Amino acid sequence: MSAVVGFGMGYLTLRLRGAFFAIATLALAVVLETLVVNWEYVGGSRGAYIIHPQTVPLVGSYIRYLFLIMMLLAIAGLTVARLIERSRLGYGFATIRDDELAAEAAGVPTLRLKLIATTISGGLMGMAGAPFPYYISFLQPDSTFGLDYAVNSIAMPLIGGTTSWVGPLIGAILLARFSRSSA
């Protein structure tokens, strides 16, 4: 479902460039939060409690189970990023990153590749965020669609670098480390 949302978001915003694209992306996060706050079926602004067991068979504690799930999802996400990096798709992404106008002039289907990128990114972000409600046991619109999550997802690759799959990983580690020490 999050890949479909990523595709839709890309379809709406990818004709924008630079800072305008970033602003539109952040604005869409605010729009989604507003929709969820006013949607009573999902709990609206009240949120929802999530009841989970204390232990999980074969694993032990529920927190350990969630940690294993999150670790597997992180490895899956990094594997996807690593596989894309040296593929034809990854070379197309790199061409767009380096110079989008030159890529268009060379015949690279930039809009199609950027739609693929937003779809994959949306799917990976949804996959990464899926265990979070089960960890905190309470879900509310601020905890899911807050502006800090949108800004952090932009900041991680900017801090670590965007030229390789390792950059966003380093950015995530640094951002998590420094945000925890300042809190």
Tab-separated table of C-alpha atoms in Angstrom:
chain	number	residue	atom	x	y	z
A	1	MET	CA	0.000	0.000	0.000
A	2	SER	CA	2.811	2.421	0.800
A	3	ALA	CA	4.367	1.737	-2.616
A	4	VAL	CA	1.087	2.792	-4.217
A	5	VAL	CA	1.086	5.962	-2.098
A	6	GLY	CA	4.711	6.564	-3.137
A	7	PHE	CA	3.725	6.201	-6.791
A	8	GLY	CA	0.834	8.627	-6.341
A	9	MET	CA	3.010	11.103	-4.493
A	10	GLY	CA	5.624	10.859	-7.223
A	11	TYR	CA	3.022	11.340	-9.916
A	12	LEU	CA	1.827	14.529	-8.225
A	13	THR	CA	5.227	16.047	-7.384
A	14	LEU	CA	7.895	14.805	-9.782
A	15	ARG	CA	7.404	17.574	-12.290
A	16	LEU	CA	8.778	19.922	-9.644
A	17	ARG	CA	12.514	20.294	-9.135
A	18	GLY	CA	14.913	21.119	-6.337
A	19	ALA	CA	13.528	22.882	-3.293
A	20	PHE	CA	10.012	22.918	-4.760
A	21	PHE	CA	9.994	19.108	-4.855
A	22	ALA	CA	11.149	18.923	-1.215
A	23	ILE	CA	8.510	21.440	-0.115
A	24	ALA	CA	5.763	19.571	-1.998
A	25	THR	CA	6.862	16.279	-0.425
A	26	LEU	CA	6.711	17.757	3.078
A	27	ALA	CA	3.345	19.368	2.271
A	28	LEU	CA	1.954	15.981	1.228
A	29	ALA	CA	2.986	14.560	4.608
A	30	VAL	CA	0.964	17.319	6.293
A	31	VAL	CA	-2.006	16.628	3.984
A	32	LEU	CA	-1.881	12.898	4.811
A	33	GLU	CA	-1.774	13.690	8.523
A	34	THR	CA	-4.828	15.946	8.158
A	35	LEU	CA	-6.718	13.220	6.291
A	36	VAL	CA	-5.947	10.631	8.962
A	37	VAL	CA	-6.847	13.005	11.801
A	38	ASN	CA	-10.297	13.482	10.269
A	39	TRP	CA	-10.880	9.832	9.303
A	40	GLU	CA	-12.885	8.232	12.111
A	41	TYR	CA	-12.555	4.694	10.699
A	42	VAL	CA	-8.867	4.571	11.660
A	43	GLY	CA	-9.373	6.292	15.000
A	44	GLY	CA	-8.957	9.872	13.814
A	45	SER	CA	-7.137	12.147	16.203
A	46	ARG	CA	-7.819	9.734	19.102
A	47	GLY	CA	-5.432	7.182	17.693
A	48	ALA	CA	-5.573	3.472	18.400
A	49	TYR	CA	-4.150	1.120	21.002
A	50	ILE	CA	-2.371	-2.009	19.875
A	51	ILE	CA	-2.422	-5.010	22.165
A	52	HIS	CA	0.473	-7.406	21.815
A	53	PRO	CA	1.576	-10.533	23.665
A	54	GLN	CA	4.358	-10.433	26.256
A	55	THR	CA	6.163	-13.402	24.717
A	56	VAL	CA	6.410	-14.940	21.266
A	57	PRO	CA	6.969	-18.683	20.783
A	58	LEU	CA	10.518	-19.627	19.677
A	59	VAL	CA	11.804	-16.077	20.222
A	60	GLY	CA	11.006	-15.119	23.796
A	61	SER	CA	10.177	-11.521	24.570
A	62	TYR	CA	8.013	-9.504	22.225
A	63	ILE	CA	10.581	-6.687	22.075
A	64	ARG	CA	13.246	-9.159	20.932
A	65	TYR	CA	10.819	-10.417	18.272
A	66	LEU	CA	10.237	-6.866	17.003
A	67	PHE	CA	13.977	-6.207	17.011
A	68	LEU	CA	14.536	-9.287	14.854
A	69	ILE	CA	11.763	-8.243	12.476
A	70	MET	CA	13.191	-4.727	12.194
A	71	MET	CA	16.698	-6.093	11.659
A	72	LEU	CA	15.459	-8.386	8.871
A	73	LEU	CA	13.570	-5.506	7.261
A	74	ALA	CA	16.665	-3.278	7.450
A	75	ILE	CA	18.768	-6.004	5.824
A	76	ALA	CA	16.104	-6.457	3.131
A	77	GLY	CA	16.040	-2.714	2.455
A	78	LEU	CA	19.828	-2.496	2.243
A	79	THR	CA	19.886	-5.551	-0.030
A	80	VAL	CA	17.381	-3.925	-2.383
A	81	ALA	CA	19.443	-0.719	-2.398
A	82	ARG	CA	22.655	-2.654	-3.069
A	83	LEU	CA	21.066	-4.646	-5.907
A	84	ILE	CA	19.699	-1.493	-7.508
A	85	GLU	CA	22.994	0.387	-7.220
A	86	ARG	CA	24.871	-1.685	-9.824
A	87	SER	CA	21.910	-2.475	-12.053
A	88	ARG	CA	20.723	-0.689	-15.180
A	89	LEU	CA	18.046	0.944	-13.049
A	90	GLY	CA	20.697	2.180	-10.611
A	91	TYR	CA	22.798	3.630	-13.415
A	92	GLY	CA	19.705	5.484	-14.625
A	93	PHE	CA	19.148	6.831	-11.099
A	94	ALA	CA	22.806	7.937	-10.929
A	95	THR	CA	22.517	9.691	-14.276
A	96	ILE	CA	19.481	11.628	-13.071
A	97	ARG	CA	21.215	12.457	-9.780
A	98	ASP	CA	24.311	13.793	-11.540
A	99	ASP	CA	22.548	15.948	-14.168
A	100	GLU	CA	18.870	15.529	-14.887
A	101	LEU	CA	18.842	17.827	-17.910
A	102	ALA	CA	21.766	15.975	-19.507
A	103	ALA	CA	20.049	12.658	-18.766
A	104	GLU	CA	16.879	13.860	-20.504
A	105	ALA	CA	18.917	15.084	-23.465
A	106	ALA	CA	20.625	11.675	-23.694
A	107	GLY	CA	17.263	9.912	-23.863
A	108	VAL	CA	17.040	8.604	-20.296
A	109	PRO	CA	13.346	8.282	-19.355
A	110	THR	CA	13.715	10.489	-16.294
A	111	LEU	CA	10.054	10.765	-15.301
A	112	ARG	CA	9.544	7.005	-15.525
A	113	LEU	CA	12.714	6.306	-13.504
A	114	LYS	CA	11.750	8.854	-10.874
A	115	LEU	CA	8.294	7.258	-10.595
A	116	ILE	CA	9.981	3.889	-10.101
A	117	ALA	CA	12.221	5.466	-7.438
A	118	THR	CA	9.304	6.972	-5.505
A	119	THR	CA	7.392	3.693	-5.714
A	120	ILE	CA	10.346	1.675	-4.394
A	121	SER	CA	11.063	4.306	-1.731
A	122	GLY	CA	7.438	4.338	-0.622
A	123	GLY	CA	7.412	0.555	-0.345
A	124	LEU	CA	10.647	0.485	1.641
A	125	MET	CA	9.494	3.291	3.950
A	126	GLY	CA	6.215	1.484	4.610
A	127	MET	CA	8.093	-1.744	5.232
A	128	ALA	CA	10.458	0.006	7.645
A	129	GLY	CA	7.646	1.747	9.521
A	130	ALA	CA	5.272	-1.221	9.780
A	131	PRO	CA	6.682	-2.622	13.081
A	132	PHE	CA	6.736	0.797	14.790
A	133	PRO	CA	3.109	0.819	16.032
A	134	TYR	CA	3.616	-2.620	17.549
A	135	TYR	CA	6.650	-1.312	19.433
A	136	ILE	CA	5.035	1.799	20.925
A	137	SER	CA	1.633	0.081	21.459
A	138	PHE	CA	-0.243	3.257	20.575
A	139	LEU	CA	-0.671	4.865	17.205
A	140	GLN	CA	-1.694	8.438	16.618
A	141	PRO	CA	-1.380	10.692	13.564
A	142	ASP	CA	1.468	12.741	15.076
A	143	SER	CA	3.556	9.634	15.694
A	144	THR	CA	3.149	8.480	12.105
A	145	PHE	CA	2.767	11.499	9.869
A	146	GLY	CA	4.670	14.055	11.914
A	147	LEU	CA	6.903	16.520	10.143
A	148	ASP	CA	9.962	15.287	12.051
A	149	TYR	CA	9.747	11.876	10.332
A	150	ALA	CA	9.510	13.480	6.907
A	151	VAL	CA	12.452	15.768	7.633
A	152	ASN	CA	14.502	12.884	9.059
A	153	SER	CA	13.909	10.770	5.955
A	154	ILE	CA	15.276	13.642	3.863
A	155	ALA	CA	18.143	14.391	6.280
A	156	MET	CA	19.536	10.842	6.486
A	157	PRO	CA	20.820	10.638	2.916
A	158	LEU	CA	21.904	14.284	2.988
A	159	ILE	CA	24.045	13.689	6.075
A	160	GLY	CA	25.562	10.401	4.928
A	161	GLY	CA	25.685	11.033	1.194
A	162	THR	CA	23.603	10.013	-1.783
A	163	THR	CA	26.190	8.467	-4.084
A	164	SER	CA	26.019	4.975	-2.583
A	165	TRP	CA	23.709	2.753	-0.560
A	166	VAL	CA	26.085	3.177	2.397
A	167	GLY	CA	25.480	6.941	2.659
A	168	PRO	CA	21.883	6.854	3.908
A	169	LEU	CA	22.846	4.059	6.330
A	170	ILE	CA	25.632	6.210	7.791
A	171	GLY	CA	23.280	9.209	7.882
A	172	ALA	CA	20.651	7.174	9.744
A	173	ILE	CA	23.189	5.967	12.300
A	174	LEU	CA	24.586	9.475	12.851
A	175	LEU	CA	21.158	11.066	13.060
A	176	ALA	CA	19.943	8.438	15.528
A	177	ARG	CA	23.107	8.783	17.606
A	178	PHE	CA	23.060	12.576	17.827
A	179	SER	CA	19.303	12.897	18.292
A	180	ARG	CA	19.439	10.403	21.181
A	181	SER	CA	22.371	12.156	22.874
A	182	SER	CA	20.716	15.588	22.634
A	183	ALA	CA	17.405	14.356	24.076
